[in-house]
mmCIF file of C-alpha atoms in Angstrom:
data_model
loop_
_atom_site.group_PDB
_atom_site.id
_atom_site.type_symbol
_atom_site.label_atom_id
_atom_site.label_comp_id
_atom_site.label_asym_id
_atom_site.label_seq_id
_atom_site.Cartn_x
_atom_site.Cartn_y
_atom_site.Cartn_z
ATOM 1 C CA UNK A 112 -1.127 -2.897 -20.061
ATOM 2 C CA UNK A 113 -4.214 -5.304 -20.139
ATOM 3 C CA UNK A 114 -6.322 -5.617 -17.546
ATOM 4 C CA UNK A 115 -6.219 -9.009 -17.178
ATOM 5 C CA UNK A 116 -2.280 -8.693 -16.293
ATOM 6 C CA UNK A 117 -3.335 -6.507 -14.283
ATOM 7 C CA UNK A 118 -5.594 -8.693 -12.140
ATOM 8 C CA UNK A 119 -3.315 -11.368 -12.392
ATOM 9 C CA UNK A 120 -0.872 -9.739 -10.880
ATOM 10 C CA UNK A 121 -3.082 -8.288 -8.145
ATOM 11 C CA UNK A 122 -4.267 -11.581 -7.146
ATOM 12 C CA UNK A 123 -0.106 -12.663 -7.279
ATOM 13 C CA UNK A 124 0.210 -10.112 -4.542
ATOM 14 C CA UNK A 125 -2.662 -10.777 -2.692
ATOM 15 C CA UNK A 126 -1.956 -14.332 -2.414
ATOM 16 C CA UNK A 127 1.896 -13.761 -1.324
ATOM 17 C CA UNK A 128 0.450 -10.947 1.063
ATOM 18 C CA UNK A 129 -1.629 -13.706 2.317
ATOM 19 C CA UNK A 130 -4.902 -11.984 1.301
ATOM 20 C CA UNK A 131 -8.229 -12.838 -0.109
ATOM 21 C CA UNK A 132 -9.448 -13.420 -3.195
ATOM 22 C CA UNK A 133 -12.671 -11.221 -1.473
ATOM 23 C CA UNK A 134 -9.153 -7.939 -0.707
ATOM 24 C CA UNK A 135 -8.241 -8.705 -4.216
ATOM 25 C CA UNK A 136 -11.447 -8.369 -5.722
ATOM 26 C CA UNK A 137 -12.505 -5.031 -3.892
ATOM 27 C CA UNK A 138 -8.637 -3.736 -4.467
ATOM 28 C CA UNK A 139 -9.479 -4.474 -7.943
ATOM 29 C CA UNK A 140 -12.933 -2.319 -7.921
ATOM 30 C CA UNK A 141 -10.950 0.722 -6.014
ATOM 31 C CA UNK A 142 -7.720 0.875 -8.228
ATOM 32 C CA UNK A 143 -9.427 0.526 -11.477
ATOM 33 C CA UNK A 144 -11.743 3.641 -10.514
ATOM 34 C CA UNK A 145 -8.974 6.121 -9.940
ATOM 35 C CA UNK A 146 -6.689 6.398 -12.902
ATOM 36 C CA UNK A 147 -3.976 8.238 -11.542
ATOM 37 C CA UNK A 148 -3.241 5.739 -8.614
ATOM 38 C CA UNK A 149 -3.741 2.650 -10.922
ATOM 39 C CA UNK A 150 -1.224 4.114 -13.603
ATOM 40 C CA UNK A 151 1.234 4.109 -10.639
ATOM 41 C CA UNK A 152 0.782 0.444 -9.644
ATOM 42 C CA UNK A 153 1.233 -0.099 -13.651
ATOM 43 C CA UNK A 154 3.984 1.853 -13.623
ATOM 44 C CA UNK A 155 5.273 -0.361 -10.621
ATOM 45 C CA UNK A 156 4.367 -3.799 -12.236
ATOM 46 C CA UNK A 157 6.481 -2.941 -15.168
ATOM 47 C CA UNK A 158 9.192 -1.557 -13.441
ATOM 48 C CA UNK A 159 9.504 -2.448 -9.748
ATOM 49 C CA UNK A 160 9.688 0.994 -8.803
ATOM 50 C CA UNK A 161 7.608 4.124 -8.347
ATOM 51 C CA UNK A 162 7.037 6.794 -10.791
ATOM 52 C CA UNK A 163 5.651 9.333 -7.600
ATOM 53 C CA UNK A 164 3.099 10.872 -10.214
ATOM 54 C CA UNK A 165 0.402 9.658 -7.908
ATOM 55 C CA UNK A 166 -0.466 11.908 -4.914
ATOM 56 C CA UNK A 167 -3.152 12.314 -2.350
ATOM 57 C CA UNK A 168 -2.679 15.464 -0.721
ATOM 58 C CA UNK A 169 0.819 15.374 -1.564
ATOM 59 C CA UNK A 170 1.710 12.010 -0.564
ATOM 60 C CA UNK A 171 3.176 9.418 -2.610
ATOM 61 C CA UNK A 172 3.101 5.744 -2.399
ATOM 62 C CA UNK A 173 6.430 5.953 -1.573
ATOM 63 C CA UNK A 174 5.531 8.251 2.032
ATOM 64 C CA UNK A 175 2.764 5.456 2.786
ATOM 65 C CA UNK A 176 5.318 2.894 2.496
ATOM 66 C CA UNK A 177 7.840 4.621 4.757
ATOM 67 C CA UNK A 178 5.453 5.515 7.268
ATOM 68 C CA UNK A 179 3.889 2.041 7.181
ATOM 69 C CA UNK A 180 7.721 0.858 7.748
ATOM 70 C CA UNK A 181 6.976 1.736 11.305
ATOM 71 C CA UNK A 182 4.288 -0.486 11.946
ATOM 72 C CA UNK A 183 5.864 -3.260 10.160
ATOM 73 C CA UNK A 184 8.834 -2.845 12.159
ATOM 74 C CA UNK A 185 6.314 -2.569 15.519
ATOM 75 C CA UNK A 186 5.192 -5.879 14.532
ATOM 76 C CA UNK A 187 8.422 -8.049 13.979
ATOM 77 C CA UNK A 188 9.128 -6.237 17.332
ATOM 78 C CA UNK A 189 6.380 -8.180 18.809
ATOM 79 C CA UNK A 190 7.522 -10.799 16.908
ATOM 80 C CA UNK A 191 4.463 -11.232 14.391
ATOM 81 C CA UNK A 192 6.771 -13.831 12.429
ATOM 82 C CA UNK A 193 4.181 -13.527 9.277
ATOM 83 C CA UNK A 194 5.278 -10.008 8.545
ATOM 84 C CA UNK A 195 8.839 -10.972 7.969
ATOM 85 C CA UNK A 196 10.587 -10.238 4.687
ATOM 86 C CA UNK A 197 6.987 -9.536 2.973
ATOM 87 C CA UNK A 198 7.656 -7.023 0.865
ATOM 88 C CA UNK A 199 4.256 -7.980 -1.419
ATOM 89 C CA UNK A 200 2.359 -7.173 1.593
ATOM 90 C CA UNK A 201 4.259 -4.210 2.437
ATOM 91 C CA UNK A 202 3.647 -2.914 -1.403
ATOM 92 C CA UNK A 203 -0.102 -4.123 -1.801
ATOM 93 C CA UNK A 204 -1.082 -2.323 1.655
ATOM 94 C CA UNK A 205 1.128 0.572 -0.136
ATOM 95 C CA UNK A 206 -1.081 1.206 -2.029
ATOM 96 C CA UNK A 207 -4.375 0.002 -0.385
ATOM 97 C CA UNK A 208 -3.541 2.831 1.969
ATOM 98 C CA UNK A 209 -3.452 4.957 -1.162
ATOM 99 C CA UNK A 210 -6.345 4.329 -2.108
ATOM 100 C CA UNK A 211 -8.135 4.914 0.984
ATOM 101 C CA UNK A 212 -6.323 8.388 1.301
ATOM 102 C CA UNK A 213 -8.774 9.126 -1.579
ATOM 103 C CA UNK A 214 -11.788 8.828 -0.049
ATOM 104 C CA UNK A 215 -10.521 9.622 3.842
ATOM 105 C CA UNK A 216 -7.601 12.006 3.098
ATOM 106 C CA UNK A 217 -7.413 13.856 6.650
ATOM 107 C CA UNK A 218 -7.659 10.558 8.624
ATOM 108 C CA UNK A 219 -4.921 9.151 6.576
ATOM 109 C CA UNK A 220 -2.470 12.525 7.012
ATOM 110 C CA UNK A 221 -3.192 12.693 10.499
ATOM 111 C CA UNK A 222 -2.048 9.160 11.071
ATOM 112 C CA UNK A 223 1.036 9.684 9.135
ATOM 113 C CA UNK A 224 2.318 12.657 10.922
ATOM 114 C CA UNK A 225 0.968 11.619 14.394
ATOM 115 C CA UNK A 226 2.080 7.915 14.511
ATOM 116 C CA UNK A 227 5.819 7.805 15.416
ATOM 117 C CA UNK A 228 7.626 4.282 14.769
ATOM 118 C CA UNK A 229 9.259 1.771 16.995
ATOM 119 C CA UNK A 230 12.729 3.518 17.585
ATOM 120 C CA UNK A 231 12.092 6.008 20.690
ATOM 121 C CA UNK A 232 12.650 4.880 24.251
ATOM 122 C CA UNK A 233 9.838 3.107 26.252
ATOM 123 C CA UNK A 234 7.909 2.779 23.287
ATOM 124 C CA UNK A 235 7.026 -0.954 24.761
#
């Protein structure tokens, strides 16, 4: 796929996630540097699905999304009405946390399997 669809299509999410062209641009920089992760997101523009060949420590896009489900969910909760039913945020961040598992794998892992979601009993 060219790169320019590529970008286009970055800056298509970024501007439904209600990002900046400033995210875009450095999401850009990060994703084109780390050819396993950015044939994923290809793999998802074309198909609107994930391939799970990408992994950081054995996590998938797909495990960042579910555990970033959670903190979604924590913010409709608190009724954070811009999170609603943005599933090109939910994608983008997806794989911005992804990306970030690169270069900070632990911090990422440990938030994953410490963080429990919304569902539990005085959680508020």
């Amino acid at each position: 796929m060219e790169e320019k669809t590529v970008i286009r299509f970055i800056g298509e999410l970024c501007s439904h996630a209600g990002e900046s062209g400033e995210f875009a641009e450095n999401f850009w920089q990060r994703l084109k540097n780390d050819r396993e992760i950015y044939e994923e997101f290809v793999y998802y523009m074309a198909h609107g699905n994930f391939a799970c060949k990408a992994k950081v420590e054995g996590y998938t896009a797909v495990d960042v999304m579910v555990w970033q489900m959670d903190h979604f969910k924590a913010r409709l909760d608190a009724d954070n009405s811009n999170m609603r039913q943005n599933g090109d945020r939910m994608i983008l961040l997806a794989f911005d946390t992804l990306l970030c598992m690169r270069t900070e794998p632990d911090k990422y892992i440990y938030r994953m399997q410490s963080e429990t979601g919304t569902d539990y009993p005085g959680k508020y």
